[in-house]
Amino acid sequence: MGVLAEKFFNYVGAVEGLTFSLGLNDQGLALWDRTHLTPGSKYLKFAQNFQVKGSQKFWKYQDAQALASMSWNIPPEMLGTLNGSWDEALFKSMGVSDAVLNEYLGAEKTLLKATGPRGALNLDLEVNPEVFRQAISVNPPNLKAIANAFNIRVTGVQEVANGEAYKKALRNIYASSILPELMDALGRSPENDVSFGVRMAEDLKESGLVYDRAQIWARLANPSSNPVTKKINQLISGILDNLPIYLHYTPSRMYFTTGKEGLADLASLVQKDAVPHNWTSSPIIAGWGSLIPDRSLLVGGISLNKILQVVKEAGIPEFADLPAVEAYPDLIGELSPTPSGNWETATLLSLSGDKPLINFFSQKLAKPRTQEAPNQVP
């Protein structure tokens, strides 16, 4: 990790100062930060060279009711500049072989040539309370059943400059040894010997929709592994079995989904070219107005109340009477470069729709704890 640390401290050394601002309105709390970089530094010139606009065009793909969502507007040449040296340092620290590293960097370069700047991603999580309760009621807990109790849903879109070239490059990555090698590096340790792979099916058809399907799998590299490793593999396999990746390509977009309903989600996403309850129609997003500029490189939101609802669905007793509140992005983060070459971030905390949750926790905190009866001395 030494190379990564060196790169980080090189950037920190180029920082001349920080400016913070705090604001409060009917919408909630806003915190701004501007990072001032040393004049003449390569990092300042880097930010000056990559000014973008039109970031809000992909808000229609961000789900305002998802657990988390983000969109980006990053020029491919900027991404290539960032990724090259950082990827090399990261993968070498993971023990990835030079042959696979070079294969990955070459594949990434080919993919970026066909990539567009904008994209969006949503992450959602659903729980089947009954399946979850049954899975944890046995001793030891059934890890495979626990994994089946959760439905991880991902939907996303990537803008592409050349649909056919992008499809070919991405398929080549899935067909190569790159992904298994990288995942093996993550799963490799003295206590955990899990091997990964990818099964790919191309040009499948369902109700007029043509798509690719990728399935990541995990298995024990050593069948005689200890019981703890077997349990870990059982959990990982259960999660991955429920995460097939579905992809659909057009000349200007690559749509992708995962999850138990991934294929249905993909069909809806392609047909509507948008997600329901998206950011463009969200009153919460509209309420922040110009604080989320159209020149952002990255914009993301997390729904804190959606997280609490998932905890409630998992059967945690303390949250059994949690009120049902419509999920929305109540914590938002934004990153953008300024024309002068500095960096700005905004952290926005929406409070206007969280009053039922605030009241819930206020009552919990105000409620006196039950006093245990003193021990009786015989």
mmCIF file of N, CA and C in Angstrom, residues 27 30 71-73 81 84 108 113 122 131 162 167 176 202-203 224 255 330 341:
data_model
loop_
_atom_site.group_PDB
_atom_site.id
_atom_site.type_symbol
_atom_site.label_atom_id
_atom_site.label_comp_id
_atom_site.label_asym_id
_atom_site.label_seq_id
_atom_site.Cartn_x
_atom_site.Cartn_y
_atom_site.Cartn_z
ATOM 1 N N GLN A 27 -35.251 23.592 4.100
ATOM 2 C CA GLN A 27 -34.972 22.292 3.498
ATOM 3 C C GLN A 27 -34.114 21.429 4.410
ATOM 4 N N ALA A 30 -26.797 22.510 5.128
ATOM 5 C CA ALA A 30 -25.860 22.422 4.006
ATOM 6 C C ALA A 30 -24.456 22.764 4.484
ATOM 7 N N SER A 71 -24.822 9.610 -9.708
ATOM 8 C CA SER A 71 -24.590 9.822 -11.136
ATOM 9 C C SER A 71 -23.248 10.509 -11.294
ATOM 10 N N TRP A 72 -22.677 10.399 -12.467
ATOM 11 C CA TRP A 72 -21.361 10.982 -12.708
ATOM 12 C C TRP A 72 -21.309 11.591 -14.098
ATOM 13 N N ASN A 73 -20.406 12.504 -14.263
ATOM 14 C CA ASN A 73 -20.147 13.134 -15.560
ATOM 15 C C ASN A 73 -18.643 13.358 -15.638
ATOM 16 N N THR A 81 -6.718 8.937 -17.049
ATOM 17 C CA THR A 81 -5.573 9.525 -16.353
ATOM 18 C C THR A 81 -5.572 9.132 -14.886
ATOM 19 N N GLY A 84 -5.208 4.832 -14.505
ATOM 20 C CA GLY A 84 -3.977 4.145 -14.874
ATOM 21 C C GLY A 84 -3.019 3.919 -13.722
ATOM 22 N N GLU A 108 -8.976 -1.990 -20.141
ATOM 23 C CA GLU A 108 -9.582 -0.753 -19.642
ATOM 24 C C GLU A 108 -9.394 0.386 -20.641
ATOM 25 N N LYS A 113 -12.109 4.070 -24.570
ATOM 26 C CA LYS A 113 -12.218 4.709 -25.888
ATOM 27 C C LYS A 113 -13.661 4.714 -26.388
ATOM 28 N N ASN A 122 -28.031 2.901 -9.126
ATOM 29 C CA ASN A 122 -28.903 2.841 -7.956
ATOM 30 C C ASN A 122 -28.688 1.526 -7.224
ATOM 31 N N VAL A 131 -38.594 -15.242 5.804
ATOM 32 C CA VAL A 131 -37.437 -16.075 5.461
ATOM 33 C C VAL A 131 -36.257 -15.750 6.372
ATOM 34 N N ASN A 162 -19.597 4.575 -28.537
ATOM 35 C CA ASN A 162 -19.720 3.601 -29.628
ATOM 36 C C ASN A 162 -20.269 2.313 -29.029
ATOM 37 N N LYS A 167 -19.604 -2.798 -26.272
ATOM 38 C CA LYS A 167 -20.088 -4.159 -26.011
ATOM 39 C C LYS A 167 -18.967 -5.179 -26.203
ATOM 40 N N SER A 176 -12.229 -12.850 -20.125
ATOM 41 C CA SER A 176 -10.812 -12.996 -19.791
ATOM 42 C C SER A 176 -10.644 -13.491 -18.354
ATOM 43 N N GLU A 202 -24.441 -14.659 -23.983
ATOM 44 C CA GLU A 202 -24.604 -13.467 -24.823
ATOM 45 C C GLU A 202 -25.820 -13.577 -25.733
ATOM 46 N N ASP A 203 -26.389 -12.417 -26.046
ATOM 47 C CA ASP A 203 -27.486 -12.293 -27.017
ATOM 48 C C ASP A 203 -28.674 -13.192 -26.687
ATOM 49 N N SER A 224 -11.157 -29.262 1.539
ATOM 50 C CA SER A 224 -10.954 -29.637 2.941
ATOM 51 C C SER A 224 -10.763 -28.424 3.837
ATOM 52 N N TYR A 255 -27.340 -0.372 -20.534
ATOM 53 C CA TYR A 255 -28.210 -0.496 -19.372
ATOM 54 C C TYR A 255 -27.830 -1.776 -18.623
ATOM 55 N N ASP A 330 -32.116 11.813 1.728
ATOM 56 C CA ASP A 330 -32.013 12.855 2.740
ATOM 57 C C ASP A 330 -30.570 13.221 3.075
ATOM 58 N N GLY A 341 -9.737 25.890 -10.972
ATOM 59 C CA GLY A 341 -8.912 24.709 -10.728
ATOM 60 C C GLY A 341 -9.000 24.169 -9.323
#
